[in-house]
mmCIF file of C-alpha atoms and ligand atoms in Angstrom:
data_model
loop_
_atom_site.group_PDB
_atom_site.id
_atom_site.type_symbol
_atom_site.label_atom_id
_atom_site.label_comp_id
_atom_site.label_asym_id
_atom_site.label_seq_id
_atom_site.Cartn_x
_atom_site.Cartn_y
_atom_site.Cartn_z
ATOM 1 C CA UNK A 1 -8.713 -7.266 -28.919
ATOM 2 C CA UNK A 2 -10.191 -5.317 -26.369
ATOM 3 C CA UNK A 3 -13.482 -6.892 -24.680
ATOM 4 C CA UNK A 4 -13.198 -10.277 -23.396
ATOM 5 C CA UNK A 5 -15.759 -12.503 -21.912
ATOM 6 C CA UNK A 6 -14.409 -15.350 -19.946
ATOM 7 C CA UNK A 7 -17.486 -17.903 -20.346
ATOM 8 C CA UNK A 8 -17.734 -21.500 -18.635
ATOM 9 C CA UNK A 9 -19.559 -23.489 -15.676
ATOM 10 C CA UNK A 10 -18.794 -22.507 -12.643
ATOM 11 C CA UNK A 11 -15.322 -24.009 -12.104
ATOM 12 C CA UNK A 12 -14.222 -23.917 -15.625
ATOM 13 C CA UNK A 13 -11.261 -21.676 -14.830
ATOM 14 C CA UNK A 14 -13.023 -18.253 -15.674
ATOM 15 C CA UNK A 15 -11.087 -16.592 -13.173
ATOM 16 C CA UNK A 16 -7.467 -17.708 -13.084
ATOM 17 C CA UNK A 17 -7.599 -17.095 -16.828
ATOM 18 C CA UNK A 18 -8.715 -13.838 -16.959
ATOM 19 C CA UNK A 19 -6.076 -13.057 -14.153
ATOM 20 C CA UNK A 20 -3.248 -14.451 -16.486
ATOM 21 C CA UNK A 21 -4.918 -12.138 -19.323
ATOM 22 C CA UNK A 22 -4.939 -9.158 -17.176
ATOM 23 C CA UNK A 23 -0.639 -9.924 -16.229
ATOM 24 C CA UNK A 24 0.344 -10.495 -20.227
ATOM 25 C CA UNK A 25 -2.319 -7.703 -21.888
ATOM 26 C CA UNK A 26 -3.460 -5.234 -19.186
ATOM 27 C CA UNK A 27 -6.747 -5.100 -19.749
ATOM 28 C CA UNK A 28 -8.897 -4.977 -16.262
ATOM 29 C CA UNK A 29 -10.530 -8.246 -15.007
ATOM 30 C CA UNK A 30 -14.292 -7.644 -13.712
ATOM 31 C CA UNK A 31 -15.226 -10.594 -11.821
ATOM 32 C CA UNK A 32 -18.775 -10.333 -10.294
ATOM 33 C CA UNK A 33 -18.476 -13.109 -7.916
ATOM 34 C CA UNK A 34 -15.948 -11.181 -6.446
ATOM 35 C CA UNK A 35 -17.667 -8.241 -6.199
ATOM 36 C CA UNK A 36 -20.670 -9.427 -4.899
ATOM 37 C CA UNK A 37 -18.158 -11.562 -2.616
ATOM 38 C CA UNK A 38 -16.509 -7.946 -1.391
ATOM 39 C CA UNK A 39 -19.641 -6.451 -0.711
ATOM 40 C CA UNK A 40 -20.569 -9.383 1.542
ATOM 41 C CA UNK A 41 -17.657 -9.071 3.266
ATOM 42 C CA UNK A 42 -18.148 -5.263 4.006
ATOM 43 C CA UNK A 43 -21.876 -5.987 5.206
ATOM 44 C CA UNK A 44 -23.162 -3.411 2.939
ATOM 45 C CA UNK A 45 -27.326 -3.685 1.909
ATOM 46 C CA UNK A 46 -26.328 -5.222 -1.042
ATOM 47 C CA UNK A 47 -23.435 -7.679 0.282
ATOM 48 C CA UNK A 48 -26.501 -8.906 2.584
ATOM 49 C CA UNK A 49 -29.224 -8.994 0.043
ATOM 50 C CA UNK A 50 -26.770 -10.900 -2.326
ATOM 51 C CA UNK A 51 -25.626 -13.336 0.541
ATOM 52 C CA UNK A 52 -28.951 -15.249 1.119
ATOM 53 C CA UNK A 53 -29.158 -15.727 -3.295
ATOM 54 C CA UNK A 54 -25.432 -16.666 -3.608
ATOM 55 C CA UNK A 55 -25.529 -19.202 -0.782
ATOM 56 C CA UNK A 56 -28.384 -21.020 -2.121
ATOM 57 C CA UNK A 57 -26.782 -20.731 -5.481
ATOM 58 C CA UNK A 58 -29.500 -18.511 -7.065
ATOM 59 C CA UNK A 59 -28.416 -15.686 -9.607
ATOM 60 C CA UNK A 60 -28.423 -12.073 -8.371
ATOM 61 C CA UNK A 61 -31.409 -10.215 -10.358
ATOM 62 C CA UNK A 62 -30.329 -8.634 -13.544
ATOM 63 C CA UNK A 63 -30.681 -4.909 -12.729
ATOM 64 C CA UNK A 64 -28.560 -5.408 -9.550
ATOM 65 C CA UNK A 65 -25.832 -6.927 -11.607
ATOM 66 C CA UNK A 66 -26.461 -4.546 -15.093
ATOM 67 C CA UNK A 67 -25.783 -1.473 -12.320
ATOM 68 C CA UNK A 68 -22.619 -3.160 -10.945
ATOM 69 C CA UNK A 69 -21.247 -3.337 -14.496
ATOM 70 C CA UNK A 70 -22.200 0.049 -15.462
ATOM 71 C CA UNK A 71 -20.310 1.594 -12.576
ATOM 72 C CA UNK A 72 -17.177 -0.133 -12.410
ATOM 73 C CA UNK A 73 -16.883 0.363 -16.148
ATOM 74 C CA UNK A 74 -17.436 4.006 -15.777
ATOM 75 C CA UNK A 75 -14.610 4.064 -12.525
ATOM 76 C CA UNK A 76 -11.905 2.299 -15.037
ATOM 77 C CA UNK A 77 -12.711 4.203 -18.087
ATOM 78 C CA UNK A 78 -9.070 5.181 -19.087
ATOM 79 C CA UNK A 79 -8.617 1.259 -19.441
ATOM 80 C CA UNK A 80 -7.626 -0.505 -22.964
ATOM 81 C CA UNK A 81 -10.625 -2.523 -22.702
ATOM 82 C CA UNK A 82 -11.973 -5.474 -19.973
ATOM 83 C CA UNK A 83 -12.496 -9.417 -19.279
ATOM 84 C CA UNK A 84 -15.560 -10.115 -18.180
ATOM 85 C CA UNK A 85 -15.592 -13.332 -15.376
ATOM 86 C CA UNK A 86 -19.061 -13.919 -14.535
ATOM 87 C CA UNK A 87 -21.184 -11.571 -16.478
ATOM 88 C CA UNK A 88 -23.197 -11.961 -18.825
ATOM 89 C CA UNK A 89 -25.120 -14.395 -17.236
ATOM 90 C CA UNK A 90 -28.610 -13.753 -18.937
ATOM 91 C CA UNK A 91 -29.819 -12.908 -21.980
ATOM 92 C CA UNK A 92 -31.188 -9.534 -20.244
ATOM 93 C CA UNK A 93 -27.571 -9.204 -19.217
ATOM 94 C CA UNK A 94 -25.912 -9.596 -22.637
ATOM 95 C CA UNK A 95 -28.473 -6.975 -24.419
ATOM 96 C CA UNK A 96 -27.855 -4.451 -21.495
ATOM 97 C CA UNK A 97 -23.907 -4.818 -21.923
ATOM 98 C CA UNK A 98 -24.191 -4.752 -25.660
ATOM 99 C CA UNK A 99 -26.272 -1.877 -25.185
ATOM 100 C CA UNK A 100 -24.107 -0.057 -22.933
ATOM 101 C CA UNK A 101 -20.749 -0.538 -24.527
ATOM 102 C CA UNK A 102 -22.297 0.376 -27.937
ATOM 103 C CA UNK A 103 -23.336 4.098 -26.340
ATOM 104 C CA UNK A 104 -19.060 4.161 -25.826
ATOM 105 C CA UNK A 105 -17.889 2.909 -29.544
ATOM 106 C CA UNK A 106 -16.921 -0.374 -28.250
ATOM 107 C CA UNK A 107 -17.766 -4.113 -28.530
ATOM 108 C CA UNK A 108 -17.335 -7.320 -27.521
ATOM 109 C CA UNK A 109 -14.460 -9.105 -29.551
ATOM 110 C CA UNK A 110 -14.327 -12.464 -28.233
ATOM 111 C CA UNK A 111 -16.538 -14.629 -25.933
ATOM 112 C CA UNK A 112 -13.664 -17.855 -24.593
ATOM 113 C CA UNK A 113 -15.939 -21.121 -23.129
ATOM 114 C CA UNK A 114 -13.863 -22.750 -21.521
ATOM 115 C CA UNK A 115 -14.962 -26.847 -21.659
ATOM 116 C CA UNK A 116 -14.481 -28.754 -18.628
ATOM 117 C CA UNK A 117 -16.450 -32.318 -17.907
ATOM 118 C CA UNK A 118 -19.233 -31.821 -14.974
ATOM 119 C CA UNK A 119 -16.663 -34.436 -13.022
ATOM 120 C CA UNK A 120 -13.710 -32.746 -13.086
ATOM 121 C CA UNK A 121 -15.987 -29.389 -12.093
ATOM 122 C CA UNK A 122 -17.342 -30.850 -8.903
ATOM 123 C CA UNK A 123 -14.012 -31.643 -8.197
ATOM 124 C CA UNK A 124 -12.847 -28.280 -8.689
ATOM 125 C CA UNK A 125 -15.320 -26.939 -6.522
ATOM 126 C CA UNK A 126 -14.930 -29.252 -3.712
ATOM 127 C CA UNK A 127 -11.178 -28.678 -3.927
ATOM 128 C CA UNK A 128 -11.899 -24.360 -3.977
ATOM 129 C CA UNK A 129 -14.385 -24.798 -1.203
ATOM 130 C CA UNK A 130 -11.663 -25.553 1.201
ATOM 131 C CA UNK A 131 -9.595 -23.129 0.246
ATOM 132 C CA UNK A 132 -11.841 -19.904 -0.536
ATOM 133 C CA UNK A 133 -14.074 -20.700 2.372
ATOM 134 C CA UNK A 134 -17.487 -20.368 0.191
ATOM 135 C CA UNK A 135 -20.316 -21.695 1.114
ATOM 136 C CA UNK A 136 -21.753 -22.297 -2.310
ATOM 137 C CA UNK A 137 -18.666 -24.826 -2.968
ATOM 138 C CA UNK A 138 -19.304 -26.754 -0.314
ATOM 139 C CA UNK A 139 -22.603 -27.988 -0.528
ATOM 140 C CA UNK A 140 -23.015 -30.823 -3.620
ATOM 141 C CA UNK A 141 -26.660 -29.073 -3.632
ATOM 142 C CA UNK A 142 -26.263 -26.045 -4.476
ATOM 143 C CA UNK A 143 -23.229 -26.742 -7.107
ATOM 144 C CA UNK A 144 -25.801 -28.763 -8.783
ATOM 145 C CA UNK A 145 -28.301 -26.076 -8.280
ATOM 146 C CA UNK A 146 -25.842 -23.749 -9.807
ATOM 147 C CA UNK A 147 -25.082 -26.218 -12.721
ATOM 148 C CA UNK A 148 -28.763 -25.993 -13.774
ATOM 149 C CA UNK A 149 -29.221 -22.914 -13.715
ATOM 150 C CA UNK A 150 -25.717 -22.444 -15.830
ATOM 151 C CA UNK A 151 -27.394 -24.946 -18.235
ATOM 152 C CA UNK A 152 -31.031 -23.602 -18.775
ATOM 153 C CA UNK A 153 -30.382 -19.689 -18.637
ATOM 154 C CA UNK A 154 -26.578 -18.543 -18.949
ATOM 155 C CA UNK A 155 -25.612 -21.753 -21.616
ATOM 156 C CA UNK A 156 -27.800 -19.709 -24.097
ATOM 157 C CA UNK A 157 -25.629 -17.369 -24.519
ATOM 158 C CA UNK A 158 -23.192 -19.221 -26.649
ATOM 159 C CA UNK A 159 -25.350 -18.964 -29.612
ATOM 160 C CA UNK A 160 -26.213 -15.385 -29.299
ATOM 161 C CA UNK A 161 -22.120 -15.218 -29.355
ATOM 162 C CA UNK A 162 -21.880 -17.719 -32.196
ATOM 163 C CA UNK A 163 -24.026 -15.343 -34.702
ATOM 164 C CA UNK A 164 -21.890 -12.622 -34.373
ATOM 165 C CA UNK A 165 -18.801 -14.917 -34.693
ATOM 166 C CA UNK A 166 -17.057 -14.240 -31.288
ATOM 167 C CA UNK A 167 -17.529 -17.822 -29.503
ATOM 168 C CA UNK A 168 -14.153 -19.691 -29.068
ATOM 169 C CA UNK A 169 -13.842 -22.712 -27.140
ATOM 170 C CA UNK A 170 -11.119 -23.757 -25.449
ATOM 171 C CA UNK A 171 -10.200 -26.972 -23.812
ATOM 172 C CA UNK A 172 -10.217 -26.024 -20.033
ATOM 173 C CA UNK A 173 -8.850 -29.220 -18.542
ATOM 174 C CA UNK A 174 -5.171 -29.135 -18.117
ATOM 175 C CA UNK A 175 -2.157 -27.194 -16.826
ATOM 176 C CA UNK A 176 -3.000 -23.707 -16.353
ATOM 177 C CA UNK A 177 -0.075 -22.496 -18.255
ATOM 178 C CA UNK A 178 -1.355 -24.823 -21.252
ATOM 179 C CA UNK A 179 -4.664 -23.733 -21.413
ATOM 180 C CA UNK A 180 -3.227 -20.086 -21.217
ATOM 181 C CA UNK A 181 -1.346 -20.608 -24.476
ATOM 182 C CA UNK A 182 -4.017 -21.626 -26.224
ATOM 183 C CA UNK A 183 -6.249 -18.372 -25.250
ATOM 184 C CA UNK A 184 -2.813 -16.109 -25.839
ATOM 185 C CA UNK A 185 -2.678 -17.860 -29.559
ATOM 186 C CA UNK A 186 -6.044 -16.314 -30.280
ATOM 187 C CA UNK A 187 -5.476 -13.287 -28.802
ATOM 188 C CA UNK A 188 -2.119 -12.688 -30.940
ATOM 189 C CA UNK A 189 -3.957 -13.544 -34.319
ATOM 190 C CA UNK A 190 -6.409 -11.085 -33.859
HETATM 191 P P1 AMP B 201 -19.071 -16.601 -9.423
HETATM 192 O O1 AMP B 201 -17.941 -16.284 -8.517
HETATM 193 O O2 AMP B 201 -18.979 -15.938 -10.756
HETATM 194 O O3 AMP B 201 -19.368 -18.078 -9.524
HETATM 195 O O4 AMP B 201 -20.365 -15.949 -8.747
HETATM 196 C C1 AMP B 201 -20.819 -16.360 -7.463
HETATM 197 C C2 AMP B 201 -22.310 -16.085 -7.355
HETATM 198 O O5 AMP B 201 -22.561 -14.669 -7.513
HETATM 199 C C3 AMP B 201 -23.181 -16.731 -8.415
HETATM 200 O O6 AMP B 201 -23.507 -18.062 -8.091
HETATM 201 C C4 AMP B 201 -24.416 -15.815 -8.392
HETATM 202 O O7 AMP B 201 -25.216 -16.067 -7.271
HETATM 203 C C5 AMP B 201 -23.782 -14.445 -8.203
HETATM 204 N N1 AMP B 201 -23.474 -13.795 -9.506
HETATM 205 C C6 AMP B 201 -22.247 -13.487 -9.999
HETATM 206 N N2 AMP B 201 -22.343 -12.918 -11.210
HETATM 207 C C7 AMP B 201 -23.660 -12.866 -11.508
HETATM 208 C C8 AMP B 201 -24.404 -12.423 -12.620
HETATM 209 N N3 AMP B 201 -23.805 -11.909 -13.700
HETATM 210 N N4 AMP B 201 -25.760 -12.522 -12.576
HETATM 211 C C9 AMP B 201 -26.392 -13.038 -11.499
HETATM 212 N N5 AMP B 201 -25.757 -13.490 -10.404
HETATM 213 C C10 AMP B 201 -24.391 -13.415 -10.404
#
């Protein structure tokens, strides 16, 4: 297995996962929130543009993001393959990575949701928010803001995933370690 997309709500565990994947199977872990986050940080035109959208819990329009992908996966192209934490988050999204990775011989192999009640989520968040210092976790708002739009445009997805017979769940509620072993399990088999 290769190409990984890490799929869930926000707060499902998306990133931790794909961090343990990266230790145990080397592929690279591209998380967008994190890129976006570093290009805040630096002040550049983007890190600004993005700031206003990402603290009111808006999505980042699709050509912004599609170019982000692009060139990071042209920097790391010597890599085995990637998890994706964060992207696809539109249908516009999925096509263009599809697209892209199909102009290189490769594929997506597996698309993991991980399942986590909107409860335990908001918890999550609240719990991250202290810690990570983001804005968008700390407002009950905008996670709700960012649960809707997780519902109406990126929760599509799944079935575009399901046809081609990638879409896994995966219980996200538990010890990390726990949910880990389930993920490694299908990983192994294939
Ligand atoms: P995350 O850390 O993945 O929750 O991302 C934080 C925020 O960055 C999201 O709420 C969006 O505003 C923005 N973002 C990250 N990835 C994407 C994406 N693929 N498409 C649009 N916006 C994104």
């Amino acid at each position: 297995m290769k190409n990984i997309i890490m799929f869930g709500s926000p707060g499902a565990g998306k990133g931790t996962q794909a961090e343990k994947i990266n230790e145990k199977y080397g592929l690279i872990h591209i998380s967008t929130g994190s890129i976006l986050r570093d290009e805040i940080y630096r002040k550049t035109e983007l890190g600004q543009k993005a700031k206003t959208i990402i603290d009111a819990g808006g999505l980042i329009p699709d050509e912004i993001m599609i170019d982000i992908i692009y060139n990071f996966i042209n920097k790391n192209e010597e890599s085995t393959g990637f998890i994706f934490d964060g992207f696809p988050r539109t249908i516009k999204q999925v096509k263009e990575l599809d697209a892209f990775l199909e102009k290189k011989g490769e594929k997506i192999d597996k698309m993991f949701v991980l399942d986590v009640p909107e409860t335990i989520l908001i918890e999550r968040l609240q719990k991250r928010a202290k810690l990570d210092n983001r804005a968008d976790d700390q407002d009950l708002k905008i996670i709700h803001k960012r649960f809707d739009l997780y519902k109406t445009i990126t929760l599509p997805l799944i079935d575009y995933y399901k046809k081609q017979e990638k879409y896994q769940e995966i219980n996200g509620v538990g010890e990390v370690d726990a949910i880990f072993s389930e993920i490694e399990e299908i990983i192994n088999e294939v």
